[in-house]
Coordinates of N, CA, C and O and ligand atoms in Angstrom, one line a residue:
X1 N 0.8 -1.2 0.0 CA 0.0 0.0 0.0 C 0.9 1.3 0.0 O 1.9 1.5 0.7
X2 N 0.3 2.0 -1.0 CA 1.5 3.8 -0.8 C 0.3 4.6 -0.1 O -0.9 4.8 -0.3
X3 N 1.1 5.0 0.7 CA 1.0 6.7 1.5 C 1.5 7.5 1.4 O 2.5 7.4 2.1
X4 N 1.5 8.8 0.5 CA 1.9 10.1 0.8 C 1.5 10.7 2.1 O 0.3 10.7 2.5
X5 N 2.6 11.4 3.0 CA 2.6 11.8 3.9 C 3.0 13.3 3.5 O 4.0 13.5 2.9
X6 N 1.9 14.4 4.0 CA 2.6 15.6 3.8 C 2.3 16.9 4.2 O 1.2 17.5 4.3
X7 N 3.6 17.2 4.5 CA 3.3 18.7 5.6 C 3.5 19.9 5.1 O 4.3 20.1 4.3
X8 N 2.5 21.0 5.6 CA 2.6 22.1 5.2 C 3.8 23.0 5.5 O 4.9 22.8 6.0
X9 N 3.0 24.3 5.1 CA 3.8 25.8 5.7 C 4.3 25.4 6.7 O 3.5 24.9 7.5
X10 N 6.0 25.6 7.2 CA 6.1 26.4 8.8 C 6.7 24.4 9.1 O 7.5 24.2 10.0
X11 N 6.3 23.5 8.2 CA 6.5 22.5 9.4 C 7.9 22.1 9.2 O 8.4 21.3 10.1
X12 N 8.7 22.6 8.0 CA 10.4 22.4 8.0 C 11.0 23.0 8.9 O 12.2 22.8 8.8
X13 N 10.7 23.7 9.9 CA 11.2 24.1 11.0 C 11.1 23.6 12.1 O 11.8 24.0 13.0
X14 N 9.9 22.0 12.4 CA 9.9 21.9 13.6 C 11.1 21.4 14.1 O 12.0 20.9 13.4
X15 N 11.2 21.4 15.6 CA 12.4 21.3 15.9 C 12.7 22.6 17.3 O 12.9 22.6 18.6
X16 N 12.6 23.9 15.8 CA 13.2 25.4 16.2 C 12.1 26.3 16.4 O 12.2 27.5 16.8
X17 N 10.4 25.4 15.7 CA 9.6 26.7 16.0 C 8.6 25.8 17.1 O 8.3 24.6 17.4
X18 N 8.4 27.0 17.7 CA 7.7 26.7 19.0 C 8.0 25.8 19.7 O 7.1 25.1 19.4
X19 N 8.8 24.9 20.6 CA 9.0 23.6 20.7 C 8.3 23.4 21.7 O 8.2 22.2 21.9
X20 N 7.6 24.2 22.8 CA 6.7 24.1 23.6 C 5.5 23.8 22.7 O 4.6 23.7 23.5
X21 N 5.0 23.7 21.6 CA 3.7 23.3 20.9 C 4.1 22.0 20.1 O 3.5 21.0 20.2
X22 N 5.2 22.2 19.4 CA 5.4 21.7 18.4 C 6.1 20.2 18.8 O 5.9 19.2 18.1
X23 N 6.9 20.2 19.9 CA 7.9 19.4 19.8 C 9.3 19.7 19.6 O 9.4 20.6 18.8
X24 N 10.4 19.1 20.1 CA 11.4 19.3 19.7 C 12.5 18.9 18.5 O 13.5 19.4 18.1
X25 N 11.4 17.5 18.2 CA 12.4 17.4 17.2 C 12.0 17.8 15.7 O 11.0 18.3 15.4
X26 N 13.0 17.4 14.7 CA 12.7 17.8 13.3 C 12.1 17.0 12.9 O 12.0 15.9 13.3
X27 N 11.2 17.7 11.2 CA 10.9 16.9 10.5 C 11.1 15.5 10.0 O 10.4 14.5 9.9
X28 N 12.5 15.7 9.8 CA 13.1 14.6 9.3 C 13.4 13.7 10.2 O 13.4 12.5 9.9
X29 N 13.6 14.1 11.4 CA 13.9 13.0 12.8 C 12.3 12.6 12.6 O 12.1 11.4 12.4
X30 N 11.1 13.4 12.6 CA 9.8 12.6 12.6 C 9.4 11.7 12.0 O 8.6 10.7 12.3
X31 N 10.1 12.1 10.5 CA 9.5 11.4 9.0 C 10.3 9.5 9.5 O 9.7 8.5 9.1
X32 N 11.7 9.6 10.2 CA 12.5 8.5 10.0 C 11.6 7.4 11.3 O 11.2 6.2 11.4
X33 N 11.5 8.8 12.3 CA 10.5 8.0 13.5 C 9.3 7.0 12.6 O 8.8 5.8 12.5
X34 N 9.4 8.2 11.9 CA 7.4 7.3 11.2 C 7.9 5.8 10.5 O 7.6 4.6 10.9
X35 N 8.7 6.4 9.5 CA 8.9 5.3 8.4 C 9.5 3.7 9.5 O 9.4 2.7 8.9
X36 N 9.9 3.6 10.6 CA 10.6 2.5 11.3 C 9.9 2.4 12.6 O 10.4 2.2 13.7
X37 N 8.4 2.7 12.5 CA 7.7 2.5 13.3 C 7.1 0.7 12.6 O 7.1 0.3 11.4
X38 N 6.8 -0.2 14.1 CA 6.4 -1.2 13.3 C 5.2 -1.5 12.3 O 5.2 -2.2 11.3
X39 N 4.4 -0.6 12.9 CA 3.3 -0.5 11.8 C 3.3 -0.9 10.8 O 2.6 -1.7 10.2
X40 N 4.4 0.1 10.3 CA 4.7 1.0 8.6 C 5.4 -0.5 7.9 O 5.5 -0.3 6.7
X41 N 6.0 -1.8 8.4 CA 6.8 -2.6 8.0 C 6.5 -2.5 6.6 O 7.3 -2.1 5.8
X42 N 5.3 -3.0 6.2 CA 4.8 -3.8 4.9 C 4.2 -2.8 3.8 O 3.6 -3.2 2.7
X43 N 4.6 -0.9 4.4 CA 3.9 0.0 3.6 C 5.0 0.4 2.7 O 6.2 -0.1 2.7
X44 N 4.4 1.5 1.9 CA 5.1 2.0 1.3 C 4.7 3.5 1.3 O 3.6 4.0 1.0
X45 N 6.0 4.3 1.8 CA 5.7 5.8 2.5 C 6.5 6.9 1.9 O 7.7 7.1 2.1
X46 N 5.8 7.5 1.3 CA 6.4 8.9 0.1 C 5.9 10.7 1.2 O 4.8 11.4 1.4
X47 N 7.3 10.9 1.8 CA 7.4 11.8 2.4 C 7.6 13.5 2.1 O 8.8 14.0 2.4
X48 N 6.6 14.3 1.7 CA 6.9 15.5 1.2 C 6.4 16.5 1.9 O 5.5 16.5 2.7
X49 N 7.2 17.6 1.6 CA 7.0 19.0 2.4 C 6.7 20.2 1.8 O 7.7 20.6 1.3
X50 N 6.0 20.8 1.6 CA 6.3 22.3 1.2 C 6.1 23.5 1.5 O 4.9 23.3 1.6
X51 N 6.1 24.6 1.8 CA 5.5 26.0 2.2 C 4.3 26.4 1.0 O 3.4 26.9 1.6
X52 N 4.1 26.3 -0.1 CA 3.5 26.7 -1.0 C 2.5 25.6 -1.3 O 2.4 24.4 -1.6
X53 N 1.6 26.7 -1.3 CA 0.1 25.8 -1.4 C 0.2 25.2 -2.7 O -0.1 24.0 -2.8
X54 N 0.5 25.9 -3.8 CA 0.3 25.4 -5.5 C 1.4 24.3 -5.8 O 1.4 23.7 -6.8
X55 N 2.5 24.0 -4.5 CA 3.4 22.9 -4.5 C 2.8 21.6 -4.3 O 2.9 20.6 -5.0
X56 N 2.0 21.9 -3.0 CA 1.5 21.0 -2.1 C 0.2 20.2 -3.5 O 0.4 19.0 -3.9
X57 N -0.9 21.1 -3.8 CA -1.7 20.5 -5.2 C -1.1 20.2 -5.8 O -1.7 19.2 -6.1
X58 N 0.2 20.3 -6.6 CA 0.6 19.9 -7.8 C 1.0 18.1 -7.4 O 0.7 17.1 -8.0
X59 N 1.6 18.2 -6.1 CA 2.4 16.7 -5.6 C 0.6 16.1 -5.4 O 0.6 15.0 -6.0
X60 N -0.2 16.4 -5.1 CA -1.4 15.6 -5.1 C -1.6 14.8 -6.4 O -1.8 13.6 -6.5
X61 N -1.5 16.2 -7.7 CA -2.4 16.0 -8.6 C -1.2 14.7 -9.3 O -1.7 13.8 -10.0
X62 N 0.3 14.7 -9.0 CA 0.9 14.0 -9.5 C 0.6 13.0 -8.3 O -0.7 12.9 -8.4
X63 N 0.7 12.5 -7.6 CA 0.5 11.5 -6.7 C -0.9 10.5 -6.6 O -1.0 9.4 -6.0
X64 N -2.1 11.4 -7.7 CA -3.3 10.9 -7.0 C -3.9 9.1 -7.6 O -4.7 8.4 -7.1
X65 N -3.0 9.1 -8.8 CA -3.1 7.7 -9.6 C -2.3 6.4 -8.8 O -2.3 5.2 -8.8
X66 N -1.8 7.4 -8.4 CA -0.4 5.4 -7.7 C -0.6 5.7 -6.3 O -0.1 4.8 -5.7
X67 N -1.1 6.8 -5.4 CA -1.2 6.7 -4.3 C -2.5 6.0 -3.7 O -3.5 6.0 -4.3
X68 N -2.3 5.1 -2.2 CA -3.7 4.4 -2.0 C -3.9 5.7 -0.9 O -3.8 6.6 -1.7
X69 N -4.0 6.1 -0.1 CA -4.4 7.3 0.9 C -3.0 8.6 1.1 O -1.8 8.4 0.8
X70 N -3.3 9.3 1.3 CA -3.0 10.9 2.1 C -2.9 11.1 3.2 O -4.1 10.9 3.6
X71 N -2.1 11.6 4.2 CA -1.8 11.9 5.5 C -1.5 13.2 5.3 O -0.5 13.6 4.7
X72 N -2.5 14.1 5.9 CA -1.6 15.6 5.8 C -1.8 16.7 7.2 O -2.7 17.0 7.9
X73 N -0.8 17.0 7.1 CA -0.7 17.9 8.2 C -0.8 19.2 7.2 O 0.2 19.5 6.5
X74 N -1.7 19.9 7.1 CA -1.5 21.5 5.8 C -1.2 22.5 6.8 O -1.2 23.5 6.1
X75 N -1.0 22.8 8.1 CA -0.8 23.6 8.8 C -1.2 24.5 8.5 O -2.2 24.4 7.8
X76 N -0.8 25.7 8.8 CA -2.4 26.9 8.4 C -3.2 27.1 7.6 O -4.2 27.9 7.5
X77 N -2.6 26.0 6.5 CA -3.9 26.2 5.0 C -5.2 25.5 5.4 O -6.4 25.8 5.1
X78 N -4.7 24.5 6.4 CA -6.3 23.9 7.0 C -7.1 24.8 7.5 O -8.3 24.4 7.7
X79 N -6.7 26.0 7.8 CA -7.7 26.9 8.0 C -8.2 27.8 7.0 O -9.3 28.3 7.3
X80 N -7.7 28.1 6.1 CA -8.3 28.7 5.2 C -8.3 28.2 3.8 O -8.9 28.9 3.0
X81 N -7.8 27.1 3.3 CA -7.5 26.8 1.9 C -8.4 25.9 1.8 O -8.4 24.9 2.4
X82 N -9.6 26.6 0.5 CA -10.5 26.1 0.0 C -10.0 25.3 -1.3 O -10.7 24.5 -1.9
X83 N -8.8 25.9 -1.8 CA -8.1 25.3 -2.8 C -7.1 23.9 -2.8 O -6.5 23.3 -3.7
X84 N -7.1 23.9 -1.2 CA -6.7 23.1 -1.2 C -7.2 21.6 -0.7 O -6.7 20.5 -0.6
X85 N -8.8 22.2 -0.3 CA -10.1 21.3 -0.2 C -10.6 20.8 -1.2 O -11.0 19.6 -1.1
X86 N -10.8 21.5 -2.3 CA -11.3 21.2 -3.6 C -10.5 20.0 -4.4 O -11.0 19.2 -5.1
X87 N -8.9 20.2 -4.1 CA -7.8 19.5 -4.5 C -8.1 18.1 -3.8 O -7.8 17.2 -4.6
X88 N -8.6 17.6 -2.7 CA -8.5 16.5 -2.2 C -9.9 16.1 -2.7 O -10.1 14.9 -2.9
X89 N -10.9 16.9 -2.9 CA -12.1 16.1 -3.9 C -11.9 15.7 -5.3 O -12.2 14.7 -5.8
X90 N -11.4 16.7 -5.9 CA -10.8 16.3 -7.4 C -9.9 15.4 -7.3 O -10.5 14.4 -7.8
X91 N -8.7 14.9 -6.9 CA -8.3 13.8 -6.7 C -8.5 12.8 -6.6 O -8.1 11.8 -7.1
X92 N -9.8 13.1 -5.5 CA -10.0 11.5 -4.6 C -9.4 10.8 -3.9 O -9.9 9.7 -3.8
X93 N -8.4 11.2 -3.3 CA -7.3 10.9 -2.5 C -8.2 10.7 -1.2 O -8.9 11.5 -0.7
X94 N -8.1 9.3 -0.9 CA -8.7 9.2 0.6 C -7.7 9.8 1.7 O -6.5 9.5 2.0
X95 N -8.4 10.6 2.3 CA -7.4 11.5 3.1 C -7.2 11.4 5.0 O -8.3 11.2 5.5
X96 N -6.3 11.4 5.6 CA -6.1 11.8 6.8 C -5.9 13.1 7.3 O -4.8 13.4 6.9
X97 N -6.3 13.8 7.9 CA -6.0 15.4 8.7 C -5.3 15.0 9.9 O -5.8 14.2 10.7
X98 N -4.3 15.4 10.1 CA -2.9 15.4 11.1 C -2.3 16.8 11.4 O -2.0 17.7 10.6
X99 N -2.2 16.8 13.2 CA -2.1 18.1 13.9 C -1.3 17.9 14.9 O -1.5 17.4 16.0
X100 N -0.7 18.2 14.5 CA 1.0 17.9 16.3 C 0.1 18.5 17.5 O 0.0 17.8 18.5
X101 N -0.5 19.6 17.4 CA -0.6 20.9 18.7 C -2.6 20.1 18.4 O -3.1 19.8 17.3
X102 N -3.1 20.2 19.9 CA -4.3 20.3 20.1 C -5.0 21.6 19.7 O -5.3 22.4 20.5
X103 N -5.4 21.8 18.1 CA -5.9 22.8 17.6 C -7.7 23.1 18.0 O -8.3 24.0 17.4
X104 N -8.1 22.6 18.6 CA -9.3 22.9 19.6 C -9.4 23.7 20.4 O -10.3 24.5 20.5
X105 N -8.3 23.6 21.2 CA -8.1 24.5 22.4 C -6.4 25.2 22.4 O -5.4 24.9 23.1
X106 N -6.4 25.9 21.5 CA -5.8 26.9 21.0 C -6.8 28.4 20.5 O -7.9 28.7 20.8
X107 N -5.9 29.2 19.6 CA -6.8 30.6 19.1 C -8.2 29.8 18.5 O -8.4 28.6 18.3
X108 N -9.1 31.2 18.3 CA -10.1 30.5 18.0 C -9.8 29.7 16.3 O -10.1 28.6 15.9
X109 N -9.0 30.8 15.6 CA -8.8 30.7 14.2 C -8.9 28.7 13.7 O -9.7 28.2 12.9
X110 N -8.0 28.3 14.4 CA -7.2 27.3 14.7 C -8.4 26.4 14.8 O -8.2 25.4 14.1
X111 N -9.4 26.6 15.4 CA -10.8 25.4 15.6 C -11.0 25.0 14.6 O -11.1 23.7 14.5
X112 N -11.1 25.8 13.5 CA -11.6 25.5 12.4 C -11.0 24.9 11.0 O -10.2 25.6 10.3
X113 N -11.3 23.9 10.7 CA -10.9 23.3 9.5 C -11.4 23.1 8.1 O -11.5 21.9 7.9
X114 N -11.6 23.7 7.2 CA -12.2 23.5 6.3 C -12.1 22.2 5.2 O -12.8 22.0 4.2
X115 N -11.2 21.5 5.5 CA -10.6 20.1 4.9 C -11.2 19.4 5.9 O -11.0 18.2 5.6
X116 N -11.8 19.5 7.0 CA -12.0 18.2 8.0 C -13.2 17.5 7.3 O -13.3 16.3 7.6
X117 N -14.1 18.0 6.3 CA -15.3 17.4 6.2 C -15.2 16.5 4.7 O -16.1 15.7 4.3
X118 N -14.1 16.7 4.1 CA -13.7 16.1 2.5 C -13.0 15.2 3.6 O -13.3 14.1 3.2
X119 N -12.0 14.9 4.9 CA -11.4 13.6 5.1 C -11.6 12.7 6.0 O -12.7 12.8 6.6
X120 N -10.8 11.8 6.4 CA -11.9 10.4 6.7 C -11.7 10.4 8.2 O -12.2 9.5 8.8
X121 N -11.0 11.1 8.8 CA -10.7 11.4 10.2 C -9.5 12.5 10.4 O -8.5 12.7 9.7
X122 N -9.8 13.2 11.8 CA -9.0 13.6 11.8 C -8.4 14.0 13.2 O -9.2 14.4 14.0
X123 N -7.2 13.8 13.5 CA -6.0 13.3 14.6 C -5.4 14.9 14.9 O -4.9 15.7 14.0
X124 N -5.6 15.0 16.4 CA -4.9 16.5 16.8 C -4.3 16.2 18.3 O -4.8 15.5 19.1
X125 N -3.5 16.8 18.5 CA -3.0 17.0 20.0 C -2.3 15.9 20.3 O -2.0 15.6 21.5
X126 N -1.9 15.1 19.4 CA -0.9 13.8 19.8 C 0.7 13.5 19.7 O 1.5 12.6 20.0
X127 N 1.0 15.2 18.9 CA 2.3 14.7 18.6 C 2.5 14.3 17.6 O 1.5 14.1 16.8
X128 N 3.7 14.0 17.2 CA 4.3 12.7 16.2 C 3.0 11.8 15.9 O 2.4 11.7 14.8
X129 N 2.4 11.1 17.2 CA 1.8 10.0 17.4 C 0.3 10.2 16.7 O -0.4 9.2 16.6
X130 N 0.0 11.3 16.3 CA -1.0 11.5 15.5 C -0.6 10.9 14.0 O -1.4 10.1 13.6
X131 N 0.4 11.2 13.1 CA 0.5 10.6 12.1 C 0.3 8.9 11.9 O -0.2 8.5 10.9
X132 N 1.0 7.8 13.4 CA 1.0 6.9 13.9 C -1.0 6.5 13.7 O -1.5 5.9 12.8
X133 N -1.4 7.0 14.5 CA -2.9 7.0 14.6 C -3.7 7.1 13.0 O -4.5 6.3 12.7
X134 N -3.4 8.0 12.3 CA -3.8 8.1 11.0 C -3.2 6.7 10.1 O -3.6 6.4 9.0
X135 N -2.3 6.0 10.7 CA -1.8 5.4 9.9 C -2.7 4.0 10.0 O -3.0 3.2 9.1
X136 N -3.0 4.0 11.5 CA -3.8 2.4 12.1 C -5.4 2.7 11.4 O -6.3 1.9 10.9
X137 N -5.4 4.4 11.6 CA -7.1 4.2 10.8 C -7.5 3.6 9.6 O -8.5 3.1 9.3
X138 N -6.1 3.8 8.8 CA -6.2 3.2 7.2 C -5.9 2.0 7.6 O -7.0 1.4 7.6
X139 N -5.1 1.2 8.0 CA -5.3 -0.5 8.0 C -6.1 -0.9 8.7 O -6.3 -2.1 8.7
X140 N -6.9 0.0 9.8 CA -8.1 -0.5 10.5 C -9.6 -0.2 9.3 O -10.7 -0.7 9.5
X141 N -9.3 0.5 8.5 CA -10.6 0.7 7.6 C -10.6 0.2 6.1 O -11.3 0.5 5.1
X142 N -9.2 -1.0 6.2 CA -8.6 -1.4 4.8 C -9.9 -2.7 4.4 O -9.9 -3.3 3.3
Ligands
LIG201 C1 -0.6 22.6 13.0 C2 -1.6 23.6 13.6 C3 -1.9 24.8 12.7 O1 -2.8 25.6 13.3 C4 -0.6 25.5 12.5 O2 -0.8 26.6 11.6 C5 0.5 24.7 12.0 C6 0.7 23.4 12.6 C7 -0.3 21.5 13.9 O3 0.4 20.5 13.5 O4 -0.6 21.5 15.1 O5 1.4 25.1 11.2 O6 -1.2 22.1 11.8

């Protein structure tokens, strides 16, 4: 099975931004955590990042034929990118929403998600361990 896994704006810094929200470590320390979790043994896991929204659609629109689901953390686009809602219906990408920081009880902005209702669940306040969690829903809903 392929998973694209992919994080938005802001998240190539974690590590250095906020580490009281975020965590301390990096992306890439996260991405290696993920990929050699036991879970993941038998998957197959395509890990991308970008700041720019028309990046992030483009790797969809190339991904949406050979990928079986989507894991995304879009970080603040989840709050306002309708473009980038529309992108996971035109694809069809069965999707996961993934949130390091408990975005509920944070600013109000932050409550709100406009991609939560195009994906098939969605994982906040767990850390790392949220991607983990998105990962059991897809072979729990295989
Ligand atoms: C985030 C939460 C968003 O509100 C924020 O803009 C991010 C990260 C999270 O992982 O908790 O960049 O998606």
């Amino acid at each position: 099975m392929n998973i694209i896994i992919i994080n938005g704006p802001n998240l190539n810094l974690l590590g250095e931004r906020e580490p009281e929200v975020y965590g301390s470590e990096s992306l890439s320390e996260v991405n290696t955590w993920i990929e050699n979790h036991e879970i993941c043994a038998d998957l197959s896991l395509e890990f991308f990042q970008s700041n720019s929204e028309g990046s992030i659609i483009d790797f969809m629109h190339e991904k949406c034929h050979s990928a079986d689901y989507m894991i995304i953390n879009p970080g603040a686009l989840t709050h306002y990118s309708y473009a980038l809602r529309d992108a996971i219906v035109a694809t069809q990408l069965k999707t996961i929403e993934v949130h390091l920081s408990d975005i509920h009880n944070r600013e109000n902005f932050r409550k709100i998600s406009v991609i939560k209702s195009v994906c098939l669940a969605q994982y906040y306040g767990k850390g790392k361990h949220g991607y983990i969690e998105a990962i059991k829903h897809i072979l729990e809903s295989r």
